[in-house]
PDB file of C-alpha atoms in Angstrom:
ATOM      1  CA  UNK A 189      27.156 123.769 139.819  1.00 95.00           C
ATOM      2  CA  UNK A 190      29.720 126.234 138.578  1.00 97.00           C
ATOM      3  CA  UNK A 191      32.641 126.440 140.972  1.00 98.00           C
ATOM      4  CA  UNK A 192      36.370 126.947 141.320  1.00 98.00           C
ATOM      5  CA  UNK A 193      38.709 125.329 143.824  1.00 98.00           C
ATOM      6  CA  UNK A 194      42.154 126.697 144.591  1.00 98.00           C
ATOM      7  CA  UNK A 195      44.943 124.571 146.022  1.00 98.00           C
ATOM      8  CA  UNK A 196      48.662 124.733 146.701  1.00 98.00           C
ATOM      9  CA  UNK A 197      48.819 127.379 149.376  1.00 98.00           C
ATOM     10  CA  UNK A 198      50.949 127.084 152.481  1.00 98.00           C
ATOM     11  CA  UNK A 199      53.875 128.459 154.454  1.00 98.00           C
ATOM     12  CA  UNK A 200      56.971 129.299 152.428  1.00 98.00           C
ATOM     13  CA  UNK A 201      60.209 131.101 153.183  1.00 98.00           C
ATOM     14  CA  UNK A 202      61.073 134.407 151.527  1.00 98.00           C
ATOM     15  CA  UNK A 203      62.757 133.939 148.185  1.00 98.00           C
ATOM     16  CA  UNK A 204      61.232 130.539 147.567  1.00 98.00           C
ATOM     17  CA  UNK A 205      58.617 129.494 145.023  1.00 98.00           C
ATOM     18  CA  UNK A 206      55.083 128.165 145.172  1.00 98.00           C
ATOM     19  CA  UNK A 207      52.585 127.120 142.531  1.00 98.00           C
ATOM     20  CA  UNK A 208      48.852 127.516 143.038  1.00 98.00           C
ATOM     21  CA  UNK A 209      46.272 125.599 141.051  1.00 98.00           C
ATOM     22  CA  UNK A 210      42.683 126.462 140.200  1.00 98.00           C
ATOM     23  CA  UNK A 211      40.373 123.627 139.245  1.00 98.00           C
ATOM     24  CA  UNK A 212      36.999 124.470 137.713  1.00 98.00           C
ATOM     25  CA  UNK A 213      33.796 122.523 137.401  1.00 97.00           C
ATOM     26  CA  UNK A 214      30.417 123.116 135.846  1.00 97.00           C
ATOM     27  CA  UNK A 215      31.545 125.106 132.816  1.00 97.00           C
ATOM     28  CA  UNK A 216      33.761 124.824 129.752  1.00 97.00           C
ATOM     29  CA  UNK A 217      37.119 126.047 131.027  1.00 97.00           C
ATOM     30  CA  UNK A 218      38.576 126.858 127.628  1.00 97.00           C
ATOM     31  CA  UNK A 219      35.814 129.369 126.891  1.00 96.00           C
ATOM     32  CA  UNK A 220      36.800 131.740 129.706  1.00 96.00           C
ATOM     33  CA  UNK A 221      39.673 133.946 130.728  1.00 96.00           C
ATOM     34  CA  UNK A 222      40.908 133.289 134.257  1.00 98.00           C
ATOM     35  CA  UNK A 223      42.092 135.773 136.825  1.00 98.00           C
ATOM     36  CA  UNK A 224      43.940 135.709 140.143  1.00 98.00           C
ATOM     37  CA  UNK A 225      43.166 138.164 142.929  1.00 98.00           C
ATOM     38  CA  UNK A 226      44.708 138.336 146.389  1.00 98.00           C
ATOM     39  CA  UNK A 227      43.802 139.824 149.734  1.00 98.00           C
ATOM     40  CA  UNK A 228      46.382 140.490 152.411  1.00 98.00           C
ATOM     41  CA  UNK A 229      45.229 140.063 156.028  1.00 98.00           C
ATOM     42  CA  UNK A 230      42.816 142.854 156.934  1.00 97.00           C
ATOM     43  CA  UNK A 231      43.269 144.547 153.573  1.00 98.00           C
ATOM     44  CA  UNK A 232      41.266 145.027 150.387  1.00 98.00           C
ATOM     45  CA  UNK A 233      41.322 143.142 147.128  1.00 98.00           C
ATOM     46  CA  UNK A 234      44.340 143.343 144.833  1.00 98.00           C
ATOM     47  CA  UNK A 235      44.149 142.141 141.240  1.00 98.00           C
ATOM     48  CA  UNK A 236      47.173 139.955 140.483  1.00 98.00           C
ATOM     49  CA  UNK A 237      46.683 139.161 136.822  1.00 98.00           C
ATOM     50  CA  UNK A 238      44.772 137.224 134.220  1.00 96.00           C
ATOM     51  CA  UNK A 239      45.160 134.957 131.235  1.00 97.00           C
ATOM     52  CA  UNK A 240      42.955 135.227 128.188  1.00 95.00           C
ATOM     53  CA  UNK A 241      41.484 132.299 126.320  1.00 95.00           C
ATOM     54  CA  UNK A 242      43.404 130.576 123.545  1.00 95.00           C
ATOM     55  CA  UNK A 243      40.987 132.218 121.108  1.00 94.00           C
ATOM     56  CA  UNK A 244      42.386 135.571 122.266  1.00 92.00           C
ATOM     57  CA  UNK A 245      45.971 134.352 122.163  1.00 95.00           C
ATOM     58  CA  UNK A 246      46.206 133.116 125.749  1.00 96.00           C
ATOM     59  CA  UNK A 247      47.978 136.342 126.609  1.00 96.00           C
ATOM     60  CA  UNK A 248      48.603 137.452 130.167  1.00 97.00           C
ATOM     61  CA  UNK A 249      48.624 140.717 132.090  1.00 97.00           C
ATOM     62  CA  UNK A 250      49.952 141.335 135.591  1.00 97.00           C
ATOM     63  CA  UNK A 251      49.957 143.871 138.379  1.00 97.00           C
ATOM     64  CA  UNK A 252      53.200 145.789 138.691  1.00 97.00           C
ATOM     65  CA  UNK A 253      53.767 144.342 142.168  1.00 98.00           C
ATOM     66  CA  UNK A 254      54.133 140.809 140.755  1.00 98.00           C
ATOM     67  CA  UNK A 255      55.347 141.447 137.199  1.00 98.00           C
ATOM     68  CA  UNK A 256      58.457 139.380 136.517  1.00 98.00           C
ATOM     69  CA  UNK A 257      57.978 137.161 139.577  1.00 98.00           C
ATOM     70  CA  UNK A 258      54.547 135.594 139.013  1.00 98.00           C
ATOM     71  CA  UNK A 259      53.360 133.692 135.949  1.00 98.00           C
ATOM     72  CA  UNK A 260      49.812 132.691 135.126  1.00 98.00           C
ATOM     73  CA  UNK A 261      49.277 129.754 132.806  1.00 98.00           C
ATOM     74  CA  UNK A 262      46.477 127.464 131.755  1.00 98.00           C
ATOM     75  CA  UNK A 263      46.155 123.894 130.570  1.00 97.00           C
ATOM     76  CA  UNK A 264      42.911 123.595 128.664  1.00 97.00           C
ATOM     77  CA  UNK A 265      43.438 119.839 128.172  1.00 97.00           C
ATOM     78  CA  UNK A 266      43.195 119.251 131.927  1.00 97.00           C
ATOM     79  CA  UNK A 267      41.146 122.368 132.731  1.00 97.00           C
ATOM     80  CA  UNK A 268      43.488 123.854 135.297  1.00 98.00           C
ATOM     81  CA  UNK A 269      44.781 127.373 135.761  1.00 98.00           C
ATOM     82  CA  UNK A 270      48.067 127.998 137.535  1.00 98.00           C
ATOM     83  CA  UNK A 271      49.762 130.806 139.377  1.00 98.00           C
ATOM     84  CA  UNK A 272      53.513 130.246 139.587  1.00 98.00           C
ATOM     85  CA  UNK A 273      55.007 132.495 142.251  1.00 98.00           C
ATOM     86  CA  UNK A 274      58.789 132.929 142.352  1.00 98.00           C
ATOM     87  CA  UNK A 275      60.949 135.106 144.547  1.00 98.00           C
ATOM     88  CA  UNK A 276      58.241 135.341 147.182  1.00 98.00           C
ATOM     89  CA  UNK A 277      58.300 138.261 149.584  1.00 98.00           C
ATOM     90  CA  UNK A 278      56.680 138.692 152.988  1.00 98.00           C
ATOM     91  CA  UNK A 279      54.295 141.208 151.395  1.00 98.00           C
ATOM     92  CA  UNK A 280      52.942 138.433 149.158  1.00 98.00           C
ATOM     93  CA  UNK A 281      51.259 136.922 152.223  1.00 98.00           C
ATOM     94  CA  UNK A 282      47.552 136.806 151.377  1.00 98.00           C
ATOM     95  CA  UNK A 283      44.545 134.732 150.530  1.00 98.00           C
ATOM     96  CA  UNK A 284      44.737 134.036 146.807  1.00 98.00           C
ATOM     97  CA  UNK A 285      41.512 133.702 144.855  1.00 98.00           C
ATOM     98  CA  UNK A 286      41.083 132.473 141.337  1.00 98.00           C
ATOM     99  CA  UNK A 287      38.099 133.801 139.445  1.00 98.00           C
ATOM    100  CA  UNK A 288      36.436 133.180 136.134  1.00 98.00           C
ATOM    101  CA  UNK A 289      36.668 136.262 133.950  1.00 96.00           C
ATOM    102  CA  UNK A 290      33.611 136.521 131.758  1.00 94.00           C
ATOM    103  CA  UNK A 291      33.561 139.074 128.997  1.00 88.00           C
ATOM    104  CA  UNK A 292      31.082 141.541 127.621  1.00 84.00           C
ATOM    105  CA  UNK A 293      31.127 144.037 124.793  1.00 84.00           C
ATOM    106  CA  UNK A 294      31.800 147.526 125.978  1.00 79.00           C
ATOM    107  CA  UNK A 295      30.741 150.939 124.765  1.00 75.00           C
ATOM    108  CA  UNK A 296      33.597 151.030 122.233  1.00 77.00           C
ATOM    109  CA  UNK A 297      32.802 147.556 120.942  1.00 78.00           C
ATOM    110  CA  UNK A 298      35.757 145.986 122.673  1.00 81.00           C
ATOM    111  CA  UNK A 299      35.796 143.145 125.188  1.00 82.00           C
ATOM    112  CA  UNK A 300      35.947 143.875 128.894  1.00 87.00           C
ATOM    113  CA  UNK A 301      36.126 141.400 131.750  1.00 93.00           C
ATOM    114  CA  UNK A 302      34.380 140.923 135.051  1.00 96.00           C
ATOM    115  CA  UNK A 303      34.996 138.219 137.646  1.00 98.00           C
ATOM    116  CA  UNK A 304      31.696 136.405 137.930  1.00 97.00           C
ATOM    117  CA  UNK A 305      32.698 133.171 139.704  1.00 98.00           C
ATOM    118  CA  UNK A 306      35.208 133.008 142.558  1.00 98.00           C
ATOM    119  CA  UNK A 307      36.875 130.200 144.415  1.00 98.00           C
ATOM    120  CA  UNK A 308      37.023 130.134 148.204  1.00 98.00           C
ATOM    121  CA  UNK A 309      40.719 131.019 148.160  1.00 98.00           C
ATOM    122  CA  UNK A 310      43.942 129.469 149.372  1.00 98.00           C
ATOM    123  CA  UNK A 311      46.226 131.037 151.963  1.00 98.00           C
ATOM    124  CA  UNK A 312      49.861 131.797 151.210  1.00 98.00           C
ATOM    125  CA  UNK A 313      52.096 132.809 154.100  1.00 98.00           C
ATOM    126  CA  UNK A 314      55.601 133.999 153.351  1.00 98.00           C
ATOM    127  CA  UNK A 315      57.711 133.968 156.480  1.00 98.00           C
ATOM    128  CA  UNK A 316      61.053 132.799 157.732  1.00 97.00           C
TER     129      UNK A 316
ATOM    130  CA  UNK B 114      47.573 152.902 135.792  1.00 96.00           C
ATOM    131  CA  UNK B 115      43.973 153.732 136.728  1.00 97.00           C
ATOM    132  CA  UNK B 116      43.496 154.439 140.433  1.00 98.00           C
ATOM    133  CA  UNK B 117      40.098 153.724 141.978  1.00 98.00           C
ATOM    134  CA  UNK B 118      38.922 155.628 145.045  1.00 98.00           C
ATOM    135  CA  UNK B 119      35.828 154.669 147.015  1.00 98.00           C
ATOM    136  CA  UNK B 120      33.943 156.795 149.504  1.00 98.00           C
ATOM    137  CA  UNK B 121      33.094 156.553 152.225  1.00 98.00           C
ATOM    138  CA  UNK B 122      35.461 153.873 153.521  1.00 98.00           C
ATOM    139  CA  UNK B 123      32.764 152.837 155.969  1.00 98.00           C
ATOM    140  CA  UNK B 124      29.218 153.773 156.850  1.00 97.00           C
ATOM    141  CA  UNK B 125      26.574 152.834 159.391  1.00 97.00           C
ATOM    142  CA  UNK B 126      23.012 152.297 158.289  1.00 97.00           C
ATOM    143  CA  UNK B 127      19.792 150.715 159.463  1.00 96.00           C
ATOM    144  CA  UNK B 128      17.681 148.024 157.886  1.00 96.00           C
ATOM    145  CA  UNK B 129      15.393 149.700 155.374  1.00 97.00           C
ATOM    146  CA  UNK B 130      17.741 152.606 154.641  1.00 97.00           C
ATOM    147  CA  UNK B 131      18.854 153.623 151.184  1.00 98.00           C
ATOM    148  CA  UNK B 132      22.645 153.532 150.874  1.00 98.00           C
ATOM    149  CA  UNK B 133      24.840 154.998 148.152  1.00 98.00           C
ATOM    150  CA  UNK B 134      28.541 154.214 147.693  1.00 98.00           C
ATOM    151  CA  UNK B 135      30.721 156.264 145.385  1.00 98.00           C
ATOM    152  CA  UNK B 136      33.647 155.111 143.263  1.00 98.00           C
ATOM    153  CA  UNK B 137      35.892 157.505 141.370  1.00 98.00           C
ATOM    154  CA  UNK B 138      38.438 156.642 138.681  1.00 98.00           C
ATOM    155  CA  UNK B 139      41.632 158.630 138.133  1.00 98.00           C
ATOM    156  CA  UNK B 140      40.819 158.838 134.409  1.00 98.00           C
ATOM    157  CA  UNK B 141      37.781 158.200 132.259  1.00 96.00           C
ATOM    158  CA  UNK B 142      36.888 154.510 132.054  1.00 95.00           C
ATOM    159  CA  UNK B 143      33.603 154.883 130.163  1.00 93.00           C
ATOM    160  CA  UNK B 144      31.256 152.346 131.809  1.00 93.00           C
ATOM    161  CA  UNK B 145      33.887 149.629 132.365  1.00 95.00           C
ATOM    162  CA  UNK B 146      33.140 149.386 136.079  1.00 97.00           C
ATOM    163  CA  UNK B 147      32.218 146.335 138.153  1.00 98.00           C
ATOM    164  CA  UNK B 148      30.953 145.934 141.734  1.00 98.00           C
ATOM    165  CA  UNK B 149      31.514 143.106 144.217  1.00 98.00           C
ATOM    166  CA  UNK B 150      30.257 142.286 147.710  1.00 98.00           C
ATOM    167  CA  UNK B 151      32.372 140.532 150.313  1.00 98.00           C
ATOM    168  CA  UNK B 152      31.331 139.214 153.704  1.00 98.00           C
ATOM    169  CA  UNK B 153      33.880 138.409 156.425  1.00 96.00           C
ATOM    170  CA  UNK B 154      35.784 135.193 155.783  1.00 96.00           C
ATOM    171  CA  UNK B 155      34.075 134.699 152.433  1.00 98.00           C
ATOM    172  CA  UNK B 156      35.083 135.085 148.815  1.00 98.00           C
ATOM    173  CA  UNK B 157      33.776 138.152 146.981  1.00 98.00           C
ATOM    174  CA  UNK B 158      30.476 137.898 145.150  1.00 98.00           C
ATOM    175  CA  UNK B 159      29.957 139.547 141.787  1.00 98.00           C
ATOM    176  CA  UNK B 160      27.079 142.056 141.638  1.00 98.00           C
ATOM    177  CA  UNK B 161      27.228 144.410 138.670  1.00 98.00           C
ATOM    178  CA  UNK B 162      29.230 144.830 135.447  1.00 96.00           C
ATOM    179  CA  UNK B 163      29.351 147.595 132.895  1.00 94.00           C
ATOM    180  CA  UNK B 164      28.469 150.098 135.619  1.00 96.00           C
ATOM    181  CA  UNK B 165      24.780 149.180 135.678  1.00 97.00           C
ATOM    182  CA  UNK B 166      24.167 145.608 134.443  1.00 96.00           C
ATOM    183  CA  UNK B 167      22.904 143.540 137.345  1.00 98.00           C
ATOM    184  CA  UNK B 168      24.171 139.956 137.534  1.00 97.00           C
ATOM    185  CA  UNK B 169      21.450 137.337 137.334  1.00 96.00           C
ATOM    186  CA  UNK B 170      20.186 136.434 140.797  1.00 97.00           C
ATOM    187  CA  UNK B 171      21.269 139.679 142.447  1.00 98.00           C
ATOM    188  CA  UNK B 172      18.300 141.398 144.141  1.00 98.00           C
ATOM    189  CA  UNK B 173      16.852 144.370 142.293  1.00 98.00           C
ATOM    190  CA  UNK B 174      17.381 146.608 145.324  1.00 98.00           C
ATOM    191  CA  UNK B 175      21.002 146.841 144.093  1.00 98.00           C
ATOM    192  CA  UNK B 176      21.636 149.278 141.271  1.00 98.00           C
ATOM    193  CA  UNK B 177      24.669 150.885 139.699  1.00 98.00           C
ATOM    194  CA  UNK B 178      25.173 154.031 137.702  1.00 98.00           C
ATOM    195  CA  UNK B 179      27.653 156.485 136.321  1.00 98.00           C
ATOM    196  CA  UNK B 180      30.132 156.816 133.499  1.00 97.00           C
ATOM    197  CA  UNK B 181      33.464 158.439 132.833  1.00 96.00           C
ATOM    198  CA  UNK B 182      35.086 158.875 136.236  1.00 98.00           C
ATOM    199  CA  UNK B 183      32.203 158.846 138.718  1.00 98.00           C
ATOM    200  CA  UNK B 184      30.113 155.839 139.658  1.00 98.00           C
ATOM    201  CA  UNK B 185      27.627 154.833 142.318  1.00 98.00           C
ATOM    202  CA  UNK B 186      26.302 151.664 143.875  1.00 98.00           C
ATOM    203  CA  UNK B 187      22.909 152.129 145.500  1.00 98.00           C
ATOM    204  CA  UNK B 188      21.159 149.689 147.797  1.00 98.00           C
ATOM    205  CA  UNK B 189      17.480 150.470 148.255  1.00 96.00           C
ATOM    206  CA  UNK B 190      15.876 149.232 151.458  1.00 94.00           C
ATOM    207  CA  UNK B 191      18.975 147.734 153.068  1.00 97.00           C
ATOM    208  CA  UNK B 192      18.469 144.172 154.254  1.00 96.00           C
ATOM    209  CA  UNK B 193      20.322 142.343 157.081  1.00 95.00           C
ATOM    210  CA  UNK B 194      22.217 140.213 154.547  1.00 96.00           C
ATOM    211  CA  UNK B 195      23.560 143.351 152.808  1.00 97.00           C
ATOM    212  CA  UNK B 196      25.909 144.278 155.630  1.00 94.00           C
ATOM    213  CA  UNK B 197      29.271 143.620 153.996  1.00 98.00           C
ATOM    214  CA  UNK B 198      32.186 145.312 152.270  1.00 98.00           C
ATOM    215  CA  UNK B 199      31.685 146.512 148.707  1.00 98.00           C
ATOM    216  CA  UNK B 200      34.432 146.937 146.109  1.00 98.00           C
ATOM    217  CA  UNK B 201      34.438 148.600 142.728  1.00 98.00           C
ATOM    218  CA  UNK B 202      36.833 147.476 139.993  1.00 98.00           C
ATOM    219  CA  UNK B 203      37.685 149.014 136.652  1.00 98.00           C
ATOM    220  CA  UNK B 204      37.889 146.826 133.544  1.00 96.00           C
ATOM    221  CA  UNK B 205      38.989 149.580 131.171  1.00 94.00           C
ATOM    222  CA  UNK B 206      42.661 148.655 131.057  1.00 93.00           C
ATOM    223  CA  UNK B 207      45.056 146.342 132.913  1.00 94.00           C
ATOM    224  CA  UNK B 208      45.936 146.342 135.734  1.00 95.00           C
ATOM    225  CA  UNK B 209      42.253 145.849 136.567  1.00 96.00           C
ATOM    226  CA  UNK B 210      42.427 147.799 139.812  1.00 97.00           C
ATOM    227  CA  UNK B 211      40.008 147.653 142.729  1.00 98.00           C
ATOM    228  CA  UNK B 212      38.847 150.447 144.951  1.00 98.00           C
ATOM    229  CA  UNK B 213      39.762 150.298 148.620  1.00 98.00           C
ATOM    230  CA  UNK B 214      36.342 149.059 149.679  1.00 98.00           C
ATOM    231  CA  UNK B 215      33.364 150.429 151.598  1.00 98.00           C
ATOM    232  CA  UNK B 216      32.268 148.623 154.731  1.00 98.00           C
ATOM    233  CA  UNK B 217      28.523 148.841 155.381  1.00 98.00           C
ATOM    234  CA  UNK B 218      27.830 148.296 159.066  1.00 96.00           C
ATOM    235  CA  UNK B 219      24.697 148.058 161.148  1.00 89.00           C
ATOM    236  CA  UNK B 220      23.748 151.233 162.971  1.00 89.00           C
TER     237      UNK B 220
END
């Protein structure tokens, strides 16, 4: 069965750091980009960022709200994706989901992503 | 950045109804548009990519359409398990923004 499991969430004080992990099973991790998405309590989905596969340079992109504070990385040897969160703010409080980002060829012949497999999420609470 | 706007934000419908949700992009995104379904307390579920390509295993009563800036998600013959919140997301350019969601409730 294809699945993702997030871990590492918890209660943290403002300004501190936290690292989330995403552990996959049932598919070849290195073949897929990975994305992080969050959802604040009672709110909608917010894309946090993604990391491409090594074949596409392993490059990353982020939402403006986390750029410079959050870092997404991947270890294909152990099949784990990470979300390193530094300088946490109270507004970072959310359920954090990791998702597999599969790709398809678009109208212009380029690659576009969609999140086809999601983990159940891990809760991060930033509070003093 | 591309802004995604969904309408309505919520709607009430009955089992068997046909429901259409609209998603509008702030600039043309061709057909780089995905749809997701989320039930309370659950992770989102992927439904459609490329505006109209149905994910394997998703019932055929779900369909998507549109291109450029205007897109629709249609549910034909609404079933009890379809009551949920639906989100569109653009994949044209990062940040891969989501719409605000449309909650489909039981009338």
